[in-house]
Amino acid sequence: VTAPDDPARFDADVVVVGFGPTGATLAGLAARRGLRVVVLDRDIELYPLPRAVQCDHEVLRILQELGCADEILATTVLNDGLDLVAADRSVLQSFSVPAMAPTGWPTSVFFHQPTFETVLRRTVADLGAEVRLGHGVTALTQDDSGVTATVADGTTVRARYAVGCDGARSATRKVIGTALRDTGFEESWLVVDLVRHERSDHLPTRCLQVCDPARPHTLVPMPWPRFRFEFMLLPGEEPQDLMRPEVIEHLLRSWTDPAQAEIERAAVYTFHGLVASRWRNRRVLLAGDAAHQTPPFLGQGMCAGMRDAANLVWKLAAVIDDGSHQDLLDTYQQEREPHAQAVIDLAVGFGQLICMTDPEAAAARDTSFRAAPPSRAGRDDAPNLIPPLRAGPGIGPGGGDLSRQPRLGGVRLDDLIGSGFALCTADPLDPASPEAAWWAARGAVLDTRAHPELQPLLAGERACVIRPDRYVLGRGTVADLTDRTSAFLGGELSPLPAW
Ligand SMILES: Cc1cc2nc3c(=O)[nH]c(=O)nc-3n(C[C@H](O)[C@H](O)[C@H](O)COP(=O)(O)OP(=O)(O)OC[C@H]3O[C@@H](n4cnc5c(N)ncnc54)[C@H](O)[C@@H]3O)c2cc1C
């Protein structure tokens, strides 16, 4: 029996600060694993205007685990690629993406963020996370056994762990005591969202990046009836210069008759590429925009936050429920930071190409684009833009890629596996073996002889292990993979296991 003010009394296993897409995903995935979760957000209402517009197949797969992917997918439109066009609107390069990714979901879709988040939030509440809106966190303190979040109204939440998903201006970052590493990229863009009256308004059905040095701009076909324009601010321009209605109308007029739509929002955003140097201080962790921010040129900011949530949640569950050592949580930053940084570097590189305002440099760029061979992006052998996870304690030889997701008898692979690990093997397990005992307690076993659709997952090896975040831990023999998975969860992290 503990007294109410006993620091060992916990209101939750995990307190999540911030109910944006990252916090909601983390809370939902944690609740789905049976963890007790309290989410605190200072705002009462969902932010009514979209920021993110594009998400990829990996995000849809994460939503699959939450149980709302099909519902959200039904509100999206397929993104089949991007055309880079010159000032005269001739095509410089055309990038196509395959409609479906090997993960079993559309490679990329455009969505309306408030619709997306409404479904996500309802799903998270249905999964059992306790959501307290209008509860801004004013302090986070930690001791050896837990964390206490203090809310503006003076109430507190005591939990074993806290995750700050409190966005770009995160106060949790200060609690962790981390600096932000800056890529040096800083550009301001005017974002204009339209609600269209007519489908016959001649706006493109494909995403266009207009590489006009006089004013680089972007056109994004969102789900009907919305459409987004983004216009770069030129050197010396101030936000108020572009926010004037007559200026916005003039910018739109070269593409559409502004009378054919309502302007739902016009706002200037300054884009950065930033990564926090430290993502964990004992029982307090960071995720999403609180940990990293990217210019939106590849539409990857929210996607990265949801990847953070998927990477962190099963490690928290292993530490809280299954006795794994706390140091397992350090592999979260080890895995996610270089990945997030690599995606930011790609976005910054792409941004530097399209933000050129010097006519000579832009002409040289256009010449090289026109001379380049046609993009392979739409083909099955196209290189994946988003990198795999690097080798480390939780990623061994042959691992690091996001696993494919075939359907087995019509059922998606992840729905068969559930929220744990899975061993996929070409060799039947001896029921009396230690491996069989380990897997019976810790995860699913799938036999490629019974399910030939799984064969490509092995990539020529005898077996592979799929982690709960659906990344491949490694490929090799059952005995070796079982040892390594068990050692990883058991906390044999330092020095790194000799894979
Ligand atoms: C113009 C633009 C276009 C973009 N396009 C894309 C895109 O196409 N695809 C993509 O993937 N990403 C895109 N992004 C990025 C994406 O919007 C963000 O990366 C994403 O919203 C971050 O989610 P988050 O949950 O980490 O943070 P946020 O969405 O910022 O949520 C943080 C939450 O924390 C709450 N909070 C803050 N402080 C406290 C506190 N002290 N106590 C309690 N609650 C608190 C806030 O109220 C908020 O609800 C774009 C961004 C912009 C600006």
Coordinates of C-alpha atoms and ligand atoms in Angstrom, one line a residue:
V1 CA 0.0 0.0 0.0
T2 CA 1.4 3.4 -0.9
A3 CA 0.5 6.9 0.3
P4 CA -1.0 9.2 -2.3
D5 CA 2.1 11.4 -2.2
D6 CA 4.4 8.4 -2.4
P7 CA 6.8 9.0 -5.4
A8 CA 6.4 5.3 -6.2
R9 CA 2.6 5.8 -6.9
F10 CA 2.2 5.9 -10.6
D11 CA -0.8 7.4 -12.5
A12 CA 0.6 6.0 -15.7
D13 CA 3.4 4.0 -17.2
V14 CA 4.1 6.7 -19.8
V15 CA 3.0 10.4 -19.8
V16 CA 3.1 11.8 -23.3
V17 CA 3.4 15.6 -23.5
G18 CA 1.7 16.8 -26.7
F19 CA -1.1 15.2 -28.7
G20 CA 0.1 16.1 -32.2
P21 CA 0.6 13.3 -34.7
T22 CA 3.7 12.0 -32.9
G23 CA 2.3 12.0 -29.4
A24 CA -1.0 10.5 -30.6
T25 CA 0.8 7.7 -32.4
L26 CA 3.0 7.0 -29.5
A27 CA 0.1 7.0 -27.1
G28 CA -2.0 4.7 -29.3
L29 CA 0.8 2.2 -29.9
A30 CA 1.6 2.2 -26.2
A31 CA -2.0 1.7 -25.1
R32 CA -2.3 -1.1 -27.7
R33 CA 0.5 -2.9 -25.9
G34 CA -1.4 -2.6 -22.6
L35 CA 0.7 0.3 -21.2
R36 CA -1.2 2.8 -19.1
V37 CA -0.8 6.1 -20.9
V38 CA -1.8 9.7 -20.0
V39 CA -1.5 12.3 -22.8
L40 CA -1.4 16.0 -22.0
D41 CA -1.9 18.7 -24.5
R42 CA -2.2 22.4 -23.7
D43 CA -4.7 23.1 -26.5
I44 CA -8.4 22.1 -26.2
E45 CA -9.1 22.0 -29.9
L46 CA -7.3 20.2 -32.7
Y47 CA -5.4 22.8 -34.9
P48 CA -8.0 23.3 -37.7
L49 CA -5.6 23.9 -40.6
P50 CA -3.3 21.5 -42.3
R51 CA 0.4 21.8 -42.2
A52 CA 1.5 18.3 -43.4
V53 CA -0.1 17.2 -46.7
Q54 CA 1.9 14.0 -47.7
C55 CA 2.6 10.8 -45.9
D56 CA 4.3 7.6 -47.1
H57 CA 3.5 3.9 -46.9
E58 CA 5.4 3.4 -43.7
V59 CA 3.0 5.9 -41.9
L60 CA 0.0 4.0 -43.3
R61 CA 1.6 0.8 -42.0
I62 CA 2.0 2.3 -38.5
L63 CA -1.7 3.4 -38.7
Q64 CA -2.5 -0.2 -39.6
E65 CA -1.2 -1.3 -36.2
L66 CA -3.3 1.3 -34.6
G67 CA -6.3 0.0 -36.5
C68 CA -7.3 3.2 -38.5
A69 CA -5.2 2.9 -41.7
D70 CA -8.1 1.9 -44.0
E71 CA -10.4 4.6 -42.6
I72 CA -7.7 7.3 -43.1
L73 CA -6.7 6.0 -46.5
A74 CA -10.3 6.4 -47.7
T75 CA -9.9 10.2 -47.1
T76 CA -6.7 10.6 -49.1
V77 CA -5.7 10.9 -52.8
L78 CA -2.8 8.9 -54.4
N79 CA 0.4 10.8 -55.0
D80 CA 2.0 9.3 -58.1
G81 CA 5.1 11.6 -58.2
L82 CA 6.4 15.0 -58.9
D83 CA 7.2 17.1 -62.0
L84 CA 10.0 19.6 -61.8
V85 CA 9.1 22.3 -64.3
A86 CA 11.0 25.4 -65.6
A87 CA 9.8 29.0 -65.5
D88 CA 8.1 28.4 -68.9
R89 CA 6.4 25.3 -67.4
S90 CA 8.2 22.8 -69.6
V91 CA 9.1 19.6 -67.7
L92 CA 12.7 19.4 -66.5
Q93 CA 12.4 16.0 -64.8
S94 CA 9.5 13.8 -64.0
F95 CA 9.6 11.5 -61.0
S96 CA 7.0 8.8 -60.6
V97 CA 6.5 6.6 -57.7
P98 CA 4.9 3.1 -57.9
A99 CA 1.3 3.1 -56.7
M100 CA 1.9 0.4 -54.2
A101 CA 5.0 -0.1 -52.0
P102 CA 6.3 -3.6 -50.9
T103 CA 4.9 -2.8 -47.5
G104 CA 1.5 -3.4 -48.9
W105 CA 0.3 0.2 -48.8
P106 CA 0.3 3.1 -51.4
T107 CA 3.8 4.5 -51.7
S108 CA 2.6 8.1 -51.0
V109 CA -0.7 9.8 -50.5
F110 CA -1.9 13.4 -50.0
F111 CA -4.2 14.0 -47.0
H112 CA -6.0 16.7 -45.1
Q113 CA -4.3 16.9 -41.7
P114 CA -7.3 17.8 -39.5
T115 CA -9.3 14.9 -41.0
F116 CA -6.3 12.6 -40.5
E117 CA -5.8 13.7 -36.9
T118 CA -9.5 13.5 -36.0
V119 CA -9.5 9.8 -36.9
L120 CA -6.1 9.2 -35.3
R121 CA -7.2 10.9 -32.0
R122 CA -10.5 9.0 -31.8
T123 CA -8.6 5.7 -32.4
V124 CA -6.1 6.5 -29.7
A125 CA -8.8 7.3 -27.2
D126 CA -10.6 4.0 -28.2
L127 CA -7.4 2.1 -27.5
G128 CA -7.6 3.2 -23.9
A129 CA -5.1 6.1 -23.7
E130 CA -6.3 8.8 -21.3
V131 CA -6.3 12.1 -23.1
R132 CA -6.4 15.4 -21.1
L133 CA -6.8 18.4 -23.4
G134 CA -6.3 21.9 -22.1
H135 CA -3.6 20.6 -19.9
G136 CA -0.4 22.5 -20.7
V137 CA 2.7 21.0 -18.9
T138 CA 4.6 23.6 -17.0
A139 CA 7.3 21.4 -15.4
L140 CA 8.8 17.9 -15.7
T141 CA 10.9 16.6 -12.9
Q142 CA 12.4 13.1 -12.5
D143 CA 14.0 11.0 -9.8
D144 CA 15.3 7.4 -9.8
S145 CA 11.9 5.8 -10.0
G146 CA 9.8 8.1 -12.2
V147 CA 8.8 11.4 -13.7
T148 CA 6.3 14.0 -12.5
A149 CA 4.6 16.2 -15.0
T150 CA 3.0 19.4 -13.5
V151 CA 0.1 20.9 -15.4
A152 CA -0.8 24.7 -15.5
D153 CA -3.8 24.1 -13.2
G154 CA -1.4 22.6 -10.5
T155 CA -2.4 19.0 -11.0
T156 CA 0.3 16.4 -11.5
V157 CA 0.8 13.1 -13.4
R158 CA 3.3 10.7 -12.1
A159 CA 4.6 8.1 -14.6
R160 CA 7.6 5.8 -15.1
Y161 CA 8.6 7.6 -18.3
A162 CA 7.8 10.8 -20.0
V163 CA 8.0 11.5 -23.8
G164 CA 8.1 15.1 -25.0
C165 CA 6.2 15.2 -28.3
D166 CA 5.6 18.9 -27.7
G167 CA 6.7 20.1 -31.2
A168 CA 9.3 22.5 -32.6
R169 CA 9.3 24.8 -29.5
S170 CA 9.5 21.9 -27.1
A171 CA 10.0 22.7 -23.4
T172 CA 10.9 19.0 -22.8
R173 CA 14.1 19.7 -24.7
K174 CA 15.2 22.0 -21.9
V175 CA 14.5 19.3 -19.3
I176 CA 16.7 17.0 -21.3
G177 CA 19.3 19.7 -21.6
T178 CA 20.0 19.3 -25.3
A179 CA 21.2 21.6 -27.9
L180 CA 19.9 21.8 -31.5
R181 CA 22.3 21.0 -34.3
D182 CA 21.5 23.3 -37.3
T183 CA 22.1 22.3 -41.0
G184 CA 22.2 26.1 -41.7
F185 CA 19.2 25.9 -44.0
E186 CA 16.7 28.7 -43.5
E187 CA 14.1 29.7 -46.1
S188 CA 10.7 31.3 -45.7
W189 CA 7.7 30.2 -47.8
L190 CA 4.2 31.5 -48.1
V191 CA 1.7 28.6 -47.8
V192 CA -1.8 29.2 -49.3
D193 CA -4.5 26.6 -49.0
L194 CA -7.5 26.9 -51.3
V195 CA -11.0 25.4 -51.1
R196 CA -12.0 25.0 -54.7
H197 CA -15.5 25.6 -56.1
E198 CA -15.2 23.7 -59.4
R199 CA -13.2 20.7 -60.6
S200 CA -12.9 22.4 -64.0
D201 CA -10.5 25.1 -62.6
H202 CA -7.5 23.7 -64.6
L203 CA -5.3 23.1 -61.6
P204 CA -2.9 20.2 -62.1
T205 CA -3.7 16.7 -60.7
R206 CA 0.0 16.1 -60.0
C207 CA 2.4 17.8 -57.6
L208 CA 4.5 20.4 -59.4
Q209 CA 7.7 22.0 -58.3
V210 CA 8.2 25.2 -60.3
C211 CA 11.9 25.9 -60.6
D212 CA 11.4 29.6 -61.6
P213 CA 14.3 31.6 -60.2
A214 CA 12.0 34.7 -60.2
R215 CA 9.9 32.9 -57.6
P216 CA 10.3 29.2 -56.9
H217 CA 6.9 27.7 -56.0
T218 CA 5.1 24.4 -55.4
L219 CA 1.6 23.1 -56.3
V220 CA 0.0 20.3 -54.3
P221 CA -3.3 18.6 -55.2
M222 CA -4.8 17.8 -51.8
P223 CA -8.0 15.7 -51.4
W224 CA -10.9 17.5 -53.1
P225 CA -11.9 20.3 -52.6
R226 CA -8.5 21.6 -51.3
F227 CA -5.4 22.7 -53.2
R228 CA -2.1 24.0 -51.8
F229 CA 0.3 26.6 -53.2
E230 CA 3.7 27.4 -51.6
F231 CA 5.7 30.4 -52.7
M232 CA 9.2 31.1 -51.7
L233 CA 10.0 34.5 -50.2
L234 CA 12.8 36.2 -52.1
P235 CA 15.9 37.6 -50.5
G236 CA 14.9 40.9 -48.8
E237 CA 11.2 40.2 -48.7
E238 CA 9.3 40.2 -45.4
P239 CA 6.3 38.0 -44.6
Q240 CA 3.9 41.1 -44.6
D241 CA 5.0 41.9 -48.2
L242 CA 3.5 38.6 -49.4
M243 CA 0.5 38.4 -47.0
R244 CA -1.3 41.3 -48.7
P245 CA -4.5 40.0 -50.4
E246 CA -3.7 41.7 -53.8
V247 CA -0.2 40.1 -53.8
I248 CA -1.6 36.6 -53.0
E249 CA -4.2 37.0 -55.8
H250 CA -1.5 38.1 -58.2
L251 CA 0.6 35.0 -57.3
L252 CA -2.4 32.6 -57.8
R253 CA -3.6 34.2 -61.0
S254 CA -0.9 32.7 -63.1
W255 CA -2.4 29.3 -62.3
T256 CA -6.0 29.8 -61.6
D257 CA -8.8 32.3 -61.4
P258 CA -8.8 33.2 -57.7
A259 CA -12.6 33.7 -57.8
Q260 CA -12.9 30.0 -58.3
A261 CA -11.8 29.2 -54.8
E262 CA -11.8 30.5 -51.2
I263 CA -8.5 31.1 -49.4
E264 CA -8.7 28.9 -46.3
R265 CA -5.3 30.0 -45.0
A266 CA -2.3 32.0 -46.0
A267 CA 0.7 32.0 -43.7
V268 CA 4.5 32.3 -43.9
Y269 CA 6.6 29.5 -42.4
T270 CA 10.4 29.5 -42.0
F271 CA 11.8 26.1 -42.6
H272 CA 14.9 24.7 -40.9
G273 CA 16.9 21.5 -40.7
L274 CA 17.6 20.9 -37.0
V275 CA 18.4 17.8 -34.9
A276 CA 18.6 17.7 -31.1
S277 CA 21.9 16.3 -29.9
R278 CA 20.4 14.3 -27.0
W279 CA 17.1 12.5 -27.2
R280 CA 17.1 11.0 -23.7
N281 CA 17.9 12.0 -20.2
R282 CA 17.2 8.9 -18.0
R283 CA 13.3 8.8 -17.9
V284 CA 12.6 11.6 -20.2
L285 CA 12.7 11.3 -24.0
L286 CA 12.0 13.4 -27.1
A287 CA 10.2 12.5 -30.2
G288 CA 8.9 14.2 -33.4
D289 CA 9.5 17.9 -34.1
A290 CA 10.8 18.2 -30.6
A291 CA 13.8 16.1 -31.6
H292 CA 14.2 17.1 -35.3
Q293 CA 12.8 19.4 -37.9
T294 CA 13.1 19.2 -41.6
P295 CA 12.2 21.5 -44.5
P296 CA 9.0 20.0 -45.9
F297 CA 10.3 19.5 -49.5
L298 CA 10.0 15.7 -49.2
G299 CA 7.0 15.8 -47.0
Q300 CA 8.8 13.9 -44.3
G301 CA 8.5 15.8 -41.0
M302 CA 5.4 14.1 -39.6
C303 CA 6.4 10.8 -41.1
A304 CA 9.7 11.0 -39.1
G305 CA 7.8 11.7 -35.9
M306 CA 5.6 8.7 -36.4
R307 CA 8.7 6.5 -37.2
D308 CA 10.1 7.8 -33.8
A309 CA 7.0 6.6 -32.0
A310 CA 7.1 3.2 -33.7
N311 CA 10.8 2.8 -32.8
L312 CA 10.5 3.9 -29.2
V313 CA 7.2 2.3 -28.1
W314 CA 8.2 -1.4 -28.1
K315 CA 11.4 -0.6 -26.3
L316 CA 9.5 1.3 -23.6
A317 CA 7.1 -1.7 -23.3
A318 CA 10.1 -4.1 -23.1
V319 CA 11.6 -2.0 -20.2
I320 CA 8.4 -1.4 -18.4
D321 CA 6.7 -4.8 -18.7
D322 CA 9.4 -7.4 -19.7
G323 CA 12.4 -6.5 -17.5
S324 CA 14.7 -5.2 -20.3
H325 CA 17.4 -2.9 -19.1
Q326 CA 16.8 0.8 -19.4
D327 CA 19.8 1.1 -21.7
L328 CA 17.7 -0.5 -24.4
L329 CA 16.1 3.0 -24.6
D330 CA 19.5 4.4 -25.8
T331 CA 19.2 2.4 -29.0
Y332 CA 16.2 4.7 -29.8
Q333 CA 18.4 7.7 -30.5
Q334 CA 21.2 5.5 -31.9
E335 CA 18.8 4.3 -34.6
R336 CA 16.5 7.2 -35.2
E337 CA 19.0 10.1 -35.1
P338 CA 21.1 9.1 -38.2
H339 CA 18.0 8.2 -40.0
A340 CA 16.2 11.5 -39.3
Q341 CA 19.5 13.4 -40.2
A342 CA 19.8 11.5 -43.5
V343 CA 16.3 12.4 -44.5
I344 CA 16.8 16.1 -43.4
D345 CA 20.0 16.2 -45.5
L346 CA 18.1 14.9 -48.5
A347 CA 15.3 17.5 -48.0
V348 CA 17.9 20.3 -47.6
G349 CA 19.7 19.2 -50.7
F350 CA 16.5 19.1 -52.7
G351 CA 15.5 22.5 -51.2
Q352 CA 18.8 24.0 -52.2
L353 CA 18.2 22.8 -55.8
I354 CA 14.7 24.3 -56.1
C355 CA 15.3 27.5 -54.1
M356 CA 17.8 28.9 -56.6
T357 CA 17.1 32.5 -57.4
D358 CA 20.3 33.3 -59.3
P359 CA 19.2 33.1 -63.0
E360 CA 22.6 31.7 -64.2
A361 CA 22.8 29.0 -61.6
A362 CA 19.2 28.1 -62.2
A363 CA 19.8 27.9 -66.0
A364 CA 22.8 25.5 -65.4
R365 CA 20.6 23.4 -63.1
D366 CA 17.9 23.2 -65.7
T367 CA 20.4 22.1 -68.4
S368 CA 21.6 19.3 -66.1
F369 CA 18.1 18.2 -65.3
R370 CA 17.1 18.1 -68.9
A371 CA 20.3 16.1 -69.8
A372 CA 19.8 13.6 -67.0
P373 CA 18.5 10.2 -68.0
P374 CA 14.7 9.7 -67.2
S375 CA 14.1 9.1 -63.6
R376 CA 14.0 5.5 -62.4
A377 CA 11.9 6.6 -59.5
G378 CA 8.7 4.9 -60.8
R379 CA 10.3 1.5 -61.5
D380 CA 10.4 -1.5 -59.2
D381 CA 14.3 -1.3 -59.1
A382 CA 14.2 2.3 -58.1
P383 CA 16.5 3.2 -55.2
N384 CA 14.5 3.9 -52.1
L385 CA 14.8 7.5 -51.1
I386 CA 14.3 6.7 -47.4
P387 CA 17.4 4.9 -46.0
P388 CA 17.4 1.7 -44.0
L389 CA 18.4 1.8 -40.3
R390 CA 22.2 1.5 -39.7
A391 CA 23.8 -1.5 -38.1
G392 CA 23.9 -1.4 -34.3
P393 CA 22.9 -3.5 -31.3
G394 CA 19.4 -4.0 -32.7
I395 CA 20.3 -4.2 -36.4
G396 CA 22.5 -7.1 -37.5
P397 CA 23.9 -8.4 -40.8
G398 CA 21.3 -8.4 -43.6
G399 CA 19.0 -6.2 -41.4
G400 CA 17.9 -2.6 -41.3
D401 CA 15.4 -2.6 -44.1
L402 CA 11.7 -2.1 -43.5
S403 CA 10.2 -5.5 -44.0
R404 CA 7.9 -6.3 -46.9
Q405 CA 4.3 -7.0 -46.0
P406 CA 2.7 -9.7 -48.2
R407 CA -0.8 -10.9 -47.6
L408 CA -1.1 -14.5 -46.3
G409 CA -4.5 -16.0 -47.3
G410 CA -5.8 -12.5 -47.7
V411 CA -4.6 -11.3 -44.3
R412 CA -1.8 -8.6 -44.0
L413 CA 1.3 -10.0 -42.5
D414 CA 1.4 -7.5 -39.5
D415 CA -2.1 -8.4 -38.6
L416 CA -1.0 -12.0 -38.1
I417 CA 2.2 -11.1 -36.2
G418 CA 0.6 -8.6 -33.8
S419 CA 2.7 -6.2 -31.8
G420 CA 5.7 -8.4 -31.1
F421 CA 8.7 -9.9 -32.8
A422 CA 8.4 -12.4 -35.6
L423 CA 10.7 -15.1 -36.8
C424 CA 10.3 -16.0 -40.4
T425 CA 12.1 -19.2 -41.3
A426 CA 12.6 -21.7 -44.1
D427 CA 13.5 -24.4 -41.5
P428 CA 10.9 -25.8 -39.2
L429 CA 11.7 -25.3 -35.5
D430 CA 12.3 -28.4 -33.4
P431 CA 9.5 -28.1 -30.7
A432 CA 12.0 -29.4 -28.1
S433 CA 14.7 -26.8 -29.0
P434 CA 15.5 -23.7 -26.8
E435 CA 14.7 -21.5 -29.9
A436 CA 11.2 -22.9 -30.0
A437 CA 10.7 -22.2 -26.3
W438 CA 12.0 -18.7 -26.7
W439 CA 9.8 -17.9 -29.6
A440 CA 6.7 -19.4 -28.0
A441 CA 7.1 -16.9 -25.2
R442 CA 8.3 -13.8 -27.2
G443 CA 6.9 -13.8 -30.7
A444 CA 5.3 -15.3 -33.8
V445 CA 6.9 -17.9 -35.9
L446 CA 6.2 -18.1 -39.7
D447 CA 7.3 -20.9 -41.9
T448 CA 8.0 -20.0 -45.5
R449 CA 7.1 -23.6 -46.6
A450 CA 3.6 -23.1 -45.4
H451 CA 3.6 -19.5 -46.8
P452 CA 5.7 -19.1 -49.9
E453 CA 4.7 -15.5 -50.1
L454 CA 7.2 -14.9 -47.3
Q455 CA 10.2 -16.2 -49.2
P456 CA 11.3 -12.7 -50.5
L457 CA 11.6 -11.6 -46.9
L458 CA 14.5 -14.0 -46.4
A459 CA 16.6 -12.4 -49.2
G460 CA 18.4 -15.7 -49.8
E461 CA 19.1 -16.5 -46.1
R462 CA 17.5 -19.3 -44.0
A463 CA 15.6 -17.0 -41.6
C464 CA 15.0 -13.4 -40.6
V465 CA 13.7 -11.6 -37.6
I466 CA 11.1 -8.8 -37.9
R467 CA 11.1 -6.3 -35.0
P468 CA 7.9 -4.9 -33.6
D469 CA 8.5 -1.7 -35.6
R470 CA 8.6 -3.9 -38.7
Y471 CA 12.3 -3.3 -39.4
V472 CA 14.4 -6.4 -40.1
L473 CA 16.7 -7.1 -37.1
G474 CA 18.9 -9.4 -39.2
R475 CA 19.0 -12.4 -41.5
G476 CA 20.9 -15.7 -41.0
T477 CA 20.3 -18.9 -39.1
V478 CA 17.5 -19.4 -36.5
A479 CA 19.9 -20.2 -33.7
D480 CA 22.0 -17.1 -34.3
L481 CA 19.1 -14.8 -34.7
T482 CA 17.3 -16.1 -31.6
D483 CA 20.5 -15.5 -29.6
R484 CA 20.9 -12.0 -30.9
T485 CA 17.3 -11.0 -30.3
S486 CA 17.4 -12.4 -26.8
A487 CA 20.7 -10.7 -26.0
F488 CA 19.4 -7.4 -27.4
L489 CA 16.2 -7.5 -25.3
G490 CA 18.2 -8.7 -22.3
G491 CA 20.3 -5.6 -22.3
E492 CA 23.5 -6.9 -23.7
L493 CA 24.1 -3.7 -25.5
S494 CA 27.5 -2.6 -24.5
P495 CA 29.9 -3.4 -26.0
L496 CA 27.9 -4.0 -29.2
P497 CA 27.3 -7.7 -29.8
A498 CA 29.8 -9.0 -32.3
W499 CA 27.4 -9.6 -35.2
Ligands
LIG1 C1 3.9 24.1 -44.2 C2 4.3 22.8 -43.7 C3 4.1 21.7 -44.5 C4 4.5 20.4 -44.0 N1 4.3 19.3 -44.8 C5 4.5 18.1 -44.4 C6 4.2 16.9 -45.2 O1 3.7 17.0 -46.3 N2 4.5 15.7 -44.6 C7 5.0 15.5 -43.4 O2 5.2 14.4 -43.0 N3 5.3 16.6 -42.6 C8 5.0 17.9 -43.1 N4 5.2 18.9 -42.3 C9 5.8 18.8 -40.9 C10 4.7 18.3 -39.9 O3 3.6 19.2 -39.9 C11 5.3 18.2 -38.5 O4 6.6 17.5 -38.6 C12 4.4 17.5 -37.5 O5 3.2 18.2 -37.4 C13 5.1 17.3 -36.2 O6 4.3 16.6 -35.3 P1 4.5 16.6 -33.8 O7 3.4 15.8 -33.2 O8 5.9 16.1 -33.5 O9 4.5 18.1 -33.3 P2 3.2 19.1 -33.4 O10 2.3 18.7 -34.5 O11 3.8 20.5 -33.3 O12 2.4 18.8 -32.0 C14 2.9 19.2 -30.8 C15 1.8 19.2 -29.8 O13 2.3 19.5 -28.5 C16 1.5 20.4 -27.8 N5 2.3 21.1 -26.7 C17 3.3 21.9 -26.9 N6 3.8 22.3 -25.7 C18 3.1 21.7 -24.8 C19 3.1 21.7 -23.4 N7 4.0 22.4 -22.7 N8 2.2 21.0 -22.7 C20 1.3 20.2 -23.4 N9 1.2 20.2 -24.7 C21 2.1 20.9 -25.4 C22 0.9 21.3 -28.9 O14 -0.3 21.9 -28.5 C23 0.7 20.3 -30.0 O15 -0.5 19.7 -30.0 C24 4.9 20.2 -42.7 C25 5.1 21.4 -41.9 C26 4.8 22.6 -42.4 C27 4.9 23.8 -41.5

